[in-house]
Amino acid sequence: MDFIQAGPELKNTFTHDPYLEKSLRRLLPSDIFQKIHPHLKHVGELAVTDWLKWSREAESNPPTHTPFDAWGTRIDKIQNSEGWKHLEDAAATEGIVACAYERKFGEYSRVYQAALLYLFHPSSAFVSCPLAMTDGAARAIELYGDDELKNGAFKHLTSRDPREFWTSGQWMTERTGGSDVSGTSTRAARREPSRESKSAATPTTFDWSLNGVKWFTSATTSQMAMLLARPEGAEDGSRGLSLFYTELRDSNQRLKNIEVLRLKEKLGTDALPTAELRLNGTPAKLVGGEGGGVRKISSLFNITRVYNSVCSIGHYRRALDLAQSYAQVRVAFGKKLSDQPLHRKTLHELEEQFKRCFDLTFFVAHLLGKDECETASEAERILLRALTPIAKLYTAKHCVLGVSEIVESFGGAGYIEDTGIPRLLRDAQVFSIWEGTTNVLALDFLRALERETPAAFIQAIEERCIKKDNAHHMALWLKAKAHIARMATASREELEADARVLSFLIGDIVSFGLE
Ligand code: MFK
């Protein structure tokens, strides 16, 4: 008989996770843990049954774009797979966005959500991406929206009913850049107000019209989007930008003055429809008054950055689960891989790095929940602002590095498409690019540090994240403090050039301190 190698197997990703339940028991009051336990177990089962099946279906049937009908009428139809639609419905039913706004568990609601998303993401074919923007849009409306948006769009974004649930896009990136939005050339002009909306509950007043091209839009099948545009007469640069709301389709599902230029061909995230769009007088509504667009949309992208961290660790976990399962069935040199000291050590080191990413992410999720429920202390507010970019850059980079190592742990099989392993690496690469690259986030951390003041940040870290009885940890912290102290005399050039080193050092220190 020819030898046939058994492949890796996945089991309920909640009950078989080596770290999630233990961590939640530590992070949550026990009554909250008991209440959410059955739901997480249910979701962990879905992640290896229905969701896994649908995500594979979605990945095998990428979205298509049909620009014209047979007679030449522009229709710009984007067709998602059935699997994708089932996954969007499932996200609504399980309340992945809703639970953060119901706030049933007060400041712990974001921790509960992080656990759900962590289980959902690896079997979601990146439906997690529109969910991130949906959640961010809900937060921006909560903070800056008027009654129309709060009674209309917000209720759809936070609905548990798949028939009512909306997802949102976030359109910032133009041809001039995704990191630097100051060159945004989309123009906003006032127009005759019209009250129209896909929302049956509340018609929305659209009294602006938008013209321009958006270069990366990752939720082109969403019902709405939040975007940056420059009102007529506003100054150049990012200060002249405002935040707008638009609904993509009319009640007949036709795009409202929006042309889909093309779907992007990407390295990964194949199931996710990412498009270039032209706005041709698209009706829009100003959010939170004119100006301050970047500050307002930061409430949205700070949420998507937390999602990015959660999805990075979920992705990392999935890759580790597969590698550990494979190590139990693959034999070489007379022993299972799991019994080979060097292979075991390699996987162990990845597991330890994963845990640091996990702890940092859940710490930030808890801080976010505290901030939203107004129970955060001043030190916690400072930590949330400074550690959101740190968690994003740290988890994304370690996810790519870890998954690359895991692909290698499969040997040649890791390089073969139909094992599903190469996809893990291609998909992982997006985490360190979208929602701000590693360098952009390191500079964001630097700005947060300067704005909140280095002294306040040092005090906040010492209050919450330093193990004073651990010599290794103290040595790292002294190194970071020396780095921060040099900021007082360093040139701008030196500060920026060192921002990445400092960011990863802070990521190491905080995650180590939380263990
Ligand atoms: C789907 C498949 C995709 C395929 C691959 C992916 C391709 C990539 C797709 C994308 O392009 S995703 C979009 C990625 N882009 C970003 O996430 C934006 C990255 N850039 C930044 O984060 C820049 O730092 C930023 C645009 C914010 C810089 O803009 P500015 O105007 O130079 O910022 P500035 O002057 O520092 O801040 C303006 C205001 O916003 C300030 O408030 P005030 O007006 O009150 O002074 C800041 O405090 C505030 N602000 C900025 N960042 C903030 C923030 N507030 C809170 N948190 C933050 N992070």
mmCIF file of C-alpha atoms in Angstrom, residues 100-458:
data_model
loop_
_atom_site.group_PDB
_atom_site.id
_atom_site.type_symbol
_atom_site.label_atom_id
_atom_site.label_comp_id
_atom_site.label_asym_id
_atom_site.label_seq_id
_atom_site.Cartn_x
_atom_site.Cartn_y
_atom_site.Cartn_z
ATOM 1 C CA ALA A 100 -20.583 46.104 21.665
ATOM 2 C CA TYR A 101 -23.457 48.637 21.544
ATOM 3 C CA GLU A 102 -26.012 46.726 23.620
ATOM 4 C CA ARG A 103 -23.361 46.960 26.385
ATOM 5 C CA LYS A 104 -25.090 44.185 28.294
ATOM 6 C CA PHE A 105 -21.825 43.413 30.052
ATOM 7 C CA GLY A 106 -20.834 47.042 30.630
ATOM 8 C CA GLU A 107 -17.102 47.686 30.269
ATOM 9 C CA TYR A 108 -16.566 43.973 29.477
ATOM 10 C CA SER A 109 -18.730 44.100 26.344
ATOM 11 C CA ARG A 110 -15.720 44.697 24.090
ATOM 12 C CA VAL A 111 -13.903 41.730 25.680
ATOM 13 C CA TYR A 112 -16.904 39.526 24.898
ATOM 14 C CA GLN A 113 -16.957 40.916 21.367
ATOM 15 C CA ALA A 114 -13.212 40.317 20.956
ATOM 16 C CA ALA A 115 -13.723 36.657 21.905
ATOM 17 C CA LEU A 116 -16.558 36.289 19.367
ATOM 18 C CA LEU A 117 -14.601 37.998 16.603
ATOM 19 C CA TYR A 118 -11.458 35.989 17.389
ATOM 20 C CA LEU A 119 -13.495 32.816 16.808
ATOM 21 C CA PHE A 120 -15.378 34.182 13.789
ATOM 22 C CA HIS A 121 -12.552 35.740 11.786
ATOM 23 C CA PRO A 122 -10.517 32.650 10.744
ATOM 24 C CA SER A 123 -13.640 31.028 9.262
ATOM 25 C CA SER A 124 -15.149 34.239 7.862
ATOM 26 C CA ALA A 125 -13.350 34.648 4.508
ATOM 27 C CA PHE A 126 -12.714 38.248 5.708
ATOM 28 C CA VAL A 127 -16.357 39.188 6.256
ATOM 29 C CA SER A 128 -14.571 40.446 9.376
ATOM 30 C CA CYS A 129 -13.337 43.369 7.230
ATOM 31 C CA PRO A 130 -16.748 44.934 6.512
ATOM 32 C CA LEU A 131 -17.712 44.137 10.099
ATOM 33 C CA ALA A 132 -14.794 46.213 11.357
ATOM 34 C CA MET A 133 -15.896 49.210 9.302
ATOM 35 C CA THR A 134 -19.521 48.632 10.309
ATOM 36 C CA ASP A 135 -18.561 48.801 13.957
ATOM 37 C CA GLY A 136 -16.373 51.851 13.374
ATOM 38 C CA ALA A 137 -19.200 53.615 11.523
ATOM 39 C CA ALA A 138 -21.581 52.863 14.399
ATOM 40 C CA ARG A 139 -19.086 54.438 16.816
ATOM 41 C CA ALA A 140 -18.625 57.521 14.602
ATOM 42 C CA ILE A 141 -22.420 57.949 14.419
ATOM 43 C CA GLU A 142 -22.729 57.451 18.166
ATOM 44 C CA LEU A 143 -20.182 60.239 18.700
ATOM 45 C CA TYR A 144 -20.958 62.660 15.860
ATOM 46 C CA GLY A 145 -24.235 61.641 14.190
ATOM 47 C CA ASP A 146 -27.533 63.526 14.393
ATOM 48 C CA ASP A 147 -30.922 62.008 15.265
ATOM 49 C CA GLU A 148 -31.535 60.939 11.654
ATOM 50 C CA LEU A 149 -28.378 58.833 11.631
ATOM 51 C CA LYS A 150 -28.865 57.562 15.176
ATOM 52 C CA ASN A 151 -32.433 56.458 14.475
ATOM 53 C CA GLY A 152 -31.676 55.180 10.987
ATOM 54 C CA ALA A 153 -28.254 53.889 9.964
ATOM 55 C CA PHE A 154 -27.054 53.220 13.523
ATOM 56 C CA LYS A 155 -29.950 50.850 14.195
ATOM 57 C CA HIS A 156 -29.179 48.904 11.030
ATOM 58 C CA LEU A 157 -25.465 48.671 11.790
ATOM 59 C CA THR A 158 -26.142 47.285 15.254
ATOM 60 C CA SER A 159 -29.064 45.016 14.332
ATOM 61 C CA ARG A 160 -29.113 41.273 15.045
ATOM 62 C CA ASP A 161 -31.690 40.682 12.333
ATOM 63 C CA PRO A 162 -29.966 39.733 9.046
ATOM 64 C CA ARG A 163 -32.834 41.326 7.091
ATOM 65 C CA GLU A 164 -32.224 44.657 8.846
ATOM 66 C CA PHE A 165 -28.450 44.454 9.246
ATOM 67 C CA TRP A 166 -26.278 46.831 7.219
ATOM 68 C CA THR A 167 -22.553 46.828 6.714
ATOM 69 C CA SER A 168 -20.570 49.989 6.077
ATOM 70 C CA GLY A 169 -17.562 50.933 4.012
ATOM 71 C CA GLN A 170 -14.890 53.435 5.046
ATOM 72 C CA TRP A 171 -13.549 55.355 2.081
ATOM 73 C CA MET A 172 -10.431 57.361 2.773
ATOM 74 C CA THR A 173 -7.811 56.150 0.344
ATOM 75 C CA GLU A 174 -7.421 57.975 -2.972
ATOM 76 C CA ARG A 175 -4.807 57.749 -5.705
ATOM 77 C CA THR A 176 -2.588 60.167 -3.778
ATOM 78 C CA GLY A 177 -2.417 57.853 -0.778
ATOM 79 C CA GLY A 178 -3.932 55.795 1.995
ATOM 80 C CA SER A 179 -1.454 56.858 4.680
ATOM 81 C CA ASP A 180 -1.435 60.558 3.823
ATOM 82 C CA VAL A 181 -5.004 61.676 3.174
ATOM 83 C CA SER A 182 -4.113 65.358 2.838
ATOM 84 C CA GLY A 183 -4.231 65.124 -0.961
ATOM 85 C CA THR A 184 -7.898 63.983 -0.938
ATOM 86 C CA SER A 185 -9.448 65.373 -4.086
ATOM 87 C CA THR A 186 -13.070 64.272 -3.618
ATOM 88 C CA ARG A 187 -15.127 67.479 -3.576
ATOM 89 C CA ALA A 188 -18.360 68.074 -1.704
ATOM 90 C CA ALA A 189 -20.870 70.656 -2.905
ATOM 91 C CA ARG A 190 -24.173 71.669 -1.343
ATOM 92 C CA ARG A 191 -27.259 70.591 -3.265
ATOM 93 C CA GLU A 192 -31.031 70.753 -2.967
ATOM 94 C CA PRO A 193 -31.905 68.580 0.060
ATOM 95 C CA SER A 194 -33.734 65.340 -0.615
ATOM 96 C CA ARG A 195 -35.120 62.938 1.961
ATOM 97 C CA GLU A 196 -34.507 59.426 0.781
ATOM 98 C CA SER A 197 -33.078 56.366 2.395
ATOM 99 C CA LYS A 198 -32.859 52.632 2.249
ATOM 100 C CA SER A 199 -33.835 52.730 5.902
ATOM 101 C CA ALA A 200 -37.567 52.222 6.206
ATOM 102 C CA ALA A 201 -37.458 53.622 9.721
ATOM 103 C CA THR A 202 -35.991 57.049 9.084
ATOM 104 C CA PRO A 203 -35.520 58.870 5.817
ATOM 105 C CA THR A 204 -32.181 60.659 5.754
ATOM 106 C CA THR A 205 -31.592 64.132 4.381
ATOM 107 C CA PHE A 206 -28.913 64.258 1.707
ATOM 108 C CA ASP A 207 -27.911 67.846 1.061
ATOM 109 C CA TRP A 208 -24.407 67.423 -0.358
ATOM 110 C CA SER A 209 -23.141 65.873 -3.523
ATOM 111 C CA LEU A 210 -19.736 64.246 -3.947
ATOM 112 C CA ASN A 211 -17.397 64.016 -6.921
ATOM 113 C CA GLY A 212 -14.106 62.141 -6.983
ATOM 114 C CA VAL A 213 -12.407 58.745 -7.138
ATOM 115 C CA LYS A 214 -11.854 56.411 -4.190
ATOM 116 C CA TRP A 215 -8.978 54.023 -4.832
ATOM 117 C CA PHE A 216 -9.546 51.294 -2.226
ATOM 118 C CA THR A 217 -13.084 50.543 -1.056
ATOM 119 C CA SER A 218 -13.325 47.211 0.654
ATOM 120 C CA ALA A 219 -17.023 46.852 1.259
ATOM 121 C CA THR A 220 -18.476 47.684 -2.082
ATOM 122 C CA THR A 221 -21.522 45.528 -1.449
ATOM 123 C CA SER A 222 -22.294 47.426 1.761
ATOM 124 C CA GLN A 223 -25.399 49.545 2.129
ATOM 125 C CA MET A 224 -23.569 52.698 3.306
ATOM 126 C CA ALA A 225 -20.143 54.273 3.697
ATOM 127 C CA MET A 226 -18.383 56.913 5.763
ATOM 128 C CA LEU A 227 -15.866 58.939 3.800
ATOM 129 C CA LEU A 228 -13.674 62.000 3.666
ATOM 130 C CA ALA A 229 -14.281 64.801 1.181
ATOM 131 C CA ARG A 230 -13.370 68.474 0.845
ATOM 132 C CA PRO A 231 -16.308 70.915 0.907
ATOM 133 C CA GLU A 232 -16.215 73.761 -1.614
ATOM 134 C CA GLY A 233 -14.036 76.587 -0.360
ATOM 135 C CA ALA A 234 -12.371 74.497 2.375
ATOM 136 C CA GLU A 235 -8.620 74.843 2.828
ATOM 137 C CA ASP A 236 -6.095 72.481 1.230
ATOM 138 C CA GLY A 237 -4.456 69.688 3.227
ATOM 139 C CA SER A 238 -6.053 67.361 5.750
ATOM 140 C CA ARG A 239 -7.459 70.239 7.848
ATOM 141 C CA GLY A 240 -9.904 71.064 5.032
ATOM 142 C CA LEU A 241 -11.544 67.623 5.082
ATOM 143 C CA SER A 242 -14.975 66.749 6.469
ATOM 144 C CA LEU A 243 -16.670 63.468 7.302
ATOM 145 C CA PHE A 244 -19.611 62.403 5.125
ATOM 146 C CA TYR A 245 -22.208 59.646 5.127
ATOM 147 C CA THR A 246 -23.630 58.109 1.985
ATOM 148 C CA GLU A 247 -25.936 55.260 1.065
ATOM 149 C CA LEU A 248 -24.746 53.296 -1.930
ATOM 150 C CA ARG A 249 -27.965 52.039 -3.480
ATOM 151 C CA ASP A 250 -31.542 53.138 -4.060
ATOM 152 C CA SER A 251 -34.543 50.997 -3.185
ATOM 153 C CA ASN A 252 -34.111 49.124 -6.498
ATOM 154 C CA GLN A 253 -30.539 48.174 -5.529
ATOM 155 C CA ARG A 254 -29.084 50.509 -8.182
ATOM 156 C CA LEU A 255 -25.920 52.359 -7.211
ATOM 157 C CA LYS A 256 -26.662 56.062 -6.609
ATOM 158 C CA ASN A 257 -24.347 58.044 -8.870
ATOM 159 C CA ILE A 258 -21.469 55.671 -8.187
ATOM 160 C CA GLU A 259 -19.476 53.910 -10.887
ATOM 161 C CA VAL A 260 -17.410 50.815 -10.112
ATOM 162 C CA LEU A 261 -14.199 51.281 -12.103
ATOM 163 C CA ARG A 262 -12.897 47.771 -11.374
ATOM 164 C CA LEU A 263 -12.419 45.154 -8.687
ATOM 165 C CA LYS A 264 -8.814 44.945 -7.490
ATOM 166 C CA GLU A 265 -6.642 41.900 -8.011
ATOM 167 C CA LYS A 266 -4.982 41.307 -4.665
ATOM 168 C CA LEU A 267 -2.350 39.116 -3.041
ATOM 169 C CA GLY A 268 -5.004 37.571 -0.767
ATOM 170 C CA THR A 269 -8.428 38.277 0.788
ATOM 171 C CA ASP A 270 -9.918 36.870 -2.432
ATOM 172 C CA ALA A 271 -13.517 36.688 -1.245
ATOM 173 C CA LEU A 272 -13.578 40.363 -0.282
ATOM 174 C CA PRO A 273 -14.784 42.724 -3.047
ATOM 175 C CA THR A 274 -12.287 45.601 -3.081
ATOM 176 C CA ALA A 275 -13.062 48.199 -5.738
ATOM 177 C CA GLU A 276 -12.085 51.511 -7.250
ATOM 178 C CA LEU A 277 -15.120 53.788 -7.346
ATOM 179 C CA ARG A 278 -15.970 57.019 -9.106
ATOM 180 C CA LEU A 279 -18.421 59.285 -7.305
ATOM 181 C CA ASN A 280 -20.474 61.222 -9.850
ATOM 182 C CA GLY A 281 -22.602 63.591 -7.795
ATOM 183 C CA THR A 282 -23.230 60.963 -5.113
ATOM 184 C CA PRO A 283 -25.785 62.220 -2.556
ATOM 185 C CA ALA A 284 -24.230 62.581 0.894
ATOM 186 C CA LYS A 285 -24.817 63.911 4.367
ATOM 187 C CA LEU A 286 -22.305 65.794 6.479
ATOM 188 C CA VAL A 287 -21.497 64.120 9.818
ATOM 189 C CA GLY A 288 -20.770 66.287 12.854
ATOM 190 C CA GLY A 289 -20.556 69.593 10.978
ATOM 191 C CA GLU A 290 -17.909 70.920 8.620
ATOM 192 C CA GLY A 291 -14.197 70.368 9.283
ATOM 193 C CA GLY A 292 -12.307 68.045 11.638
ATOM 194 C CA GLY A 293 -12.865 65.154 9.218
ATOM 195 C CA VAL A 294 -9.661 63.305 10.111
ATOM 196 C CA ARG A 295 -10.314 63.618 13.852
ATOM 197 C CA LYS A 296 -13.885 62.369 13.379
ATOM 198 C CA ILE A 297 -12.967 59.448 11.153
ATOM 199 C CA SER A 298 -10.247 58.481 13.648
ATOM 200 C CA SER A 299 -13.093 57.300 15.937
ATOM 201 C CA LEU A 300 -13.861 54.826 13.147
ATOM 202 C CA PHE A 301 -10.333 53.726 12.305
ATOM 203 C CA ASN A 302 -9.396 53.304 15.957
ATOM 204 C CA ILE A 303 -12.134 50.649 16.097
ATOM 205 C CA THR A 304 -10.986 48.988 12.856
ATOM 206 C CA ARG A 305 -7.457 48.910 14.277
ATOM 207 C CA VAL A 306 -8.682 47.008 17.328
ATOM 208 C CA TYR A 307 -10.538 44.636 14.972
ATOM 209 C CA ASN A 308 -7.319 44.222 13.022
ATOM 210 C CA SER A 309 -5.520 43.160 16.205
ATOM 211 C CA VAL A 310 -8.252 40.676 17.108
ATOM 212 C CA CYS A 311 -8.342 39.235 13.583
ATOM 213 C CA SER A 312 -4.535 38.972 13.517
ATOM 214 C CA ILE A 313 -4.515 36.853 16.671
ATOM 215 C CA GLY A 314 -7.477 34.784 15.426
ATOM 216 C CA HIS A 315 -5.606 34.159 12.198
ATOM 217 C CA TYR A 316 -2.381 33.335 14.052
ATOM 218 C CA ARG A 317 -4.321 30.898 16.286
ATOM 219 C CA ARG A 318 -5.846 29.106 13.286
ATOM 220 C CA ALA A 319 -2.412 28.654 11.715
ATOM 221 C CA LEU A 320 -0.990 27.365 15.016
ATOM 222 C CA ASP A 321 -3.912 24.949 15.470
ATOM 223 C CA LEU A 322 -3.270 23.497 12.036
ATOM 224 C CA ALA A 323 0.489 23.226 12.616
ATOM 225 C CA GLN A 324 0.022 21.574 16.012
ATOM 226 C CA SER A 325 -2.523 19.129 14.634
ATOM 227 C CA TYR A 326 -0.208 18.263 11.745
ATOM 228 C CA ALA A 327 2.700 17.747 14.131
ATOM 229 C CA GLN A 328 0.634 14.992 15.793
ATOM 230 C CA VAL A 329 0.194 13.016 12.557
ATOM 231 C CA ARG A 330 3.297 13.676 10.515
ATOM 232 C CA VAL A 331 6.168 11.261 11.115
ATOM 233 C CA ALA A 332 9.754 11.884 10.040
ATOM 234 C CA PHE A 333 12.989 10.145 11.092
ATOM 235 C CA GLY A 334 10.923 7.605 13.015
ATOM 236 C CA LYS A 335 9.110 10.103 15.253
ATOM 237 C CA LYS A 336 6.076 12.365 15.087
ATOM 238 C CA LEU A 337 7.006 16.021 14.523
ATOM 239 C CA SER A 338 5.471 16.755 17.921
ATOM 240 C CA ASP A 339 8.093 14.472 19.484
ATOM 241 C CA GLN A 340 11.022 16.144 17.721
ATOM 242 C CA PRO A 341 12.700 18.560 20.143
ATOM 243 C CA LEU A 342 13.524 21.252 17.588
ATOM 244 C CA HIS A 343 10.117 21.196 15.921
ATOM 245 C CA ARG A 344 8.423 21.269 19.336
ATOM 246 C CA LYS A 345 10.590 24.173 20.462
ATOM 247 C CA THR A 346 9.834 26.130 17.292
ATOM 248 C CA LEU A 347 6.090 25.698 17.779
ATOM 249 C CA HIS A 348 6.413 26.494 21.483
ATOM 250 C CA GLU A 349 8.158 29.792 20.731
ATOM 251 C CA LEU A 350 5.432 30.708 18.263
ATOM 252 C CA GLU A 351 2.827 29.831 20.887
ATOM 253 C CA GLU A 352 4.548 32.112 23.424
ATOM 254 C CA GLN A 353 4.659 35.007 20.947
ATOM 255 C CA PHE A 354 1.008 34.376 20.111
ATOM 256 C CA LYS A 355 0.107 34.640 23.812
ATOM 257 C CA ARG A 356 1.817 38.027 24.068
ATOM 258 C CA CYS A 357 -0.176 39.268 21.065
ATOM 259 C CA PHE A 358 -3.349 37.853 22.593
ATOM 260 C CA ASP A 359 -2.813 39.526 25.989
ATOM 261 C CA LEU A 360 -2.031 42.901 24.443
ATOM 262 C CA THR A 361 -5.121 42.730 22.217
ATOM 263 C CA PHE A 362 -7.552 41.759 24.951
ATOM 264 C CA PHE A 363 -6.080 44.426 27.234
ATOM 265 C CA VAL A 364 -6.773 47.080 24.592
ATOM 266 C CA ALA A 365 -10.277 45.675 23.959
ATOM 267 C CA HIS A 366 -11.025 46.011 27.673
ATOM 268 C CA LEU A 367 -9.685 49.590 27.703
ATOM 269 C CA LEU A 368 -11.942 50.386 24.737
ATOM 270 C CA GLY A 369 -14.954 48.971 26.580
ATOM 271 C CA LYS A 370 -14.066 51.037 29.641
ATOM 272 C CA ASP A 371 -13.700 54.185 27.580
ATOM 273 C CA GLU A 372 -17.077 53.650 25.905
ATOM 274 C CA CYS A 373 -18.798 52.964 29.235
ATOM 275 C CA GLU A 374 -17.027 55.959 30.800
ATOM 276 C CA THR A 375 -15.399 53.887 33.528
ATOM 277 C CA ALA A 376 -11.820 54.425 32.273
ATOM 278 C CA SER A 377 -9.448 56.342 34.537
ATOM 279 C CA GLU A 378 -7.300 59.082 33.011
ATOM 280 C CA ALA A 379 -4.352 56.641 32.892
ATOM 281 C CA GLU A 380 -6.504 54.072 31.062
ATOM 282 C CA ARG A 381 -7.662 56.667 28.545
ATOM 283 C CA ILE A 382 -4.020 57.538 27.822
ATOM 284 C CA LEU A 383 -3.165 53.844 27.487
ATOM 285 C CA LEU A 384 -6.052 53.260 25.061
ATOM 286 C CA ARG A 385 -4.931 56.101 22.791
ATOM 287 C CA ALA A 386 -1.267 55.043 22.826
ATOM 288 C CA LEU A 387 -1.685 51.268 22.767
ATOM 289 C CA THR A 388 -4.289 51.025 19.988
ATOM 290 C CA PRO A 389 -1.632 51.650 17.277
ATOM 291 C CA ILE A 390 0.890 49.527 19.220
ATOM 292 C CA ALA A 391 -1.475 46.543 19.395
ATOM 293 C CA LYS A 392 -2.276 46.874 15.704
ATOM 294 C CA LEU A 393 1.310 47.058 14.479
ATOM 295 C CA TYR A 394 2.603 44.454 16.943
ATOM 296 C CA THR A 395 -0.048 41.786 16.326
ATOM 297 C CA ALA A 396 -0.061 42.295 12.553
ATOM 298 C CA LYS A 397 3.695 41.966 12.199
ATOM 299 C CA HIS A 398 3.963 38.982 14.525
ATOM 300 C CA CYS A 399 1.057 37.323 12.726
ATOM 301 C CA VAL A 400 2.835 37.572 9.354
ATOM 302 C CA LEU A 401 6.147 36.379 10.809
ATOM 303 C CA GLY A 402 4.502 33.565 12.767
ATOM 304 C CA VAL A 403 2.367 32.365 9.868
ATOM 305 C CA SER A 404 5.408 32.352 7.587
ATOM 306 C CA GLU A 405 7.158 30.056 10.078
ATOM 307 C CA ILE A 406 4.046 27.890 10.283
ATOM 308 C CA VAL A 407 3.876 27.502 6.501
ATOM 309 C CA GLU A 408 7.456 26.225 6.709
ATOM 310 C CA SER A 409 6.515 23.786 9.463
ATOM 311 C CA PHE A 410 4.403 21.915 6.874
ATOM 312 C CA GLY A 411 7.402 21.449 4.598
ATOM 313 C CA GLY A 412 6.464 21.158 0.926
ATOM 314 C CA ALA A 413 2.769 20.718 1.768
ATOM 315 C CA GLY A 414 2.782 24.281 3.106
ATOM 316 C CA TYR A 415 3.595 25.496 -0.403
ATOM 317 C CA ILE A 416 0.783 23.617 -2.121
ATOM 318 C CA GLU A 417 -2.401 25.554 -2.772
ATOM 319 C CA ASP A 418 -5.052 22.924 -2.109
ATOM 320 C CA THR A 419 -3.785 22.293 1.426
ATOM 321 C CA GLY A 420 -5.145 25.797 2.165
ATOM 322 C CA ILE A 421 -1.870 26.672 3.944
ATOM 323 C CA PRO A 422 -0.446 29.215 1.418
ATOM 324 C CA ARG A 423 -3.665 31.233 1.687
ATOM 325 C CA LEU A 424 -2.958 31.750 5.385
ATOM 326 C CA LEU A 425 0.251 33.605 4.545
ATOM 327 C CA ARG A 426 -1.167 35.654 1.684
ATOM 328 C CA ASP A 427 -4.101 36.708 3.834
ATOM 329 C CA ALA A 428 -1.926 37.479 6.862
ATOM 330 C CA GLN A 429 0.071 40.026 4.880
ATOM 331 C CA VAL A 430 -2.889 42.384 4.694
ATOM 332 C CA PHE A 431 -2.979 42.934 8.465
ATOM 333 C CA SER A 432 0.188 45.022 8.445
ATOM 334 C CA ILE A 433 -0.945 47.082 5.444
ATOM 335 C CA TRP A 434 -4.562 48.162 5.743
ATOM 336 C CA GLU A 435 -5.790 50.391 8.546
ATOM 337 C CA GLY A 436 -2.315 51.931 8.668
ATOM 338 C CA THR A 437 1.051 50.346 7.891
ATOM 339 C CA THR A 438 3.569 49.499 10.608
ATOM 340 C CA ASN A 439 5.499 52.733 10.090
ATOM 341 C CA VAL A 440 2.385 54.933 9.943
ATOM 342 C CA LEU A 441 1.182 53.406 13.210
ATOM 343 C CA ALA A 442 4.583 53.857 14.843
ATOM 344 C CA LEU A 443 4.334 57.553 13.949
ATOM 345 C CA ASP A 444 0.765 57.639 15.252
ATOM 346 C CA PHE A 445 2.045 56.209 18.549
ATOM 347 C CA LEU A 446 4.743 58.885 18.621
ATOM 348 C CA ARG A 447 2.137 61.628 18.132
ATOM 349 C CA ALA A 448 -0.057 60.121 20.855
ATOM 350 C CA LEU A 449 2.928 60.008 23.201
ATOM 351 C CA GLU A 450 3.792 63.642 22.510
ATOM 352 C CA ARG A 451 0.195 64.806 22.820
ATOM 353 C CA GLU A 452 -0.628 62.951 26.046
ATOM 354 C CA THR A 453 2.891 63.810 27.288
ATOM 355 C CA PRO A 454 5.622 61.218 27.788
ATOM 356 C CA ALA A 455 5.495 61.622 31.583
ATOM 357 C CA ALA A 456 1.779 60.757 31.730
ATOM 358 C CA PHE A 457 2.339 57.744 29.474
ATOM 359 C CA ILE A 458 5.240 56.475 31.618
#
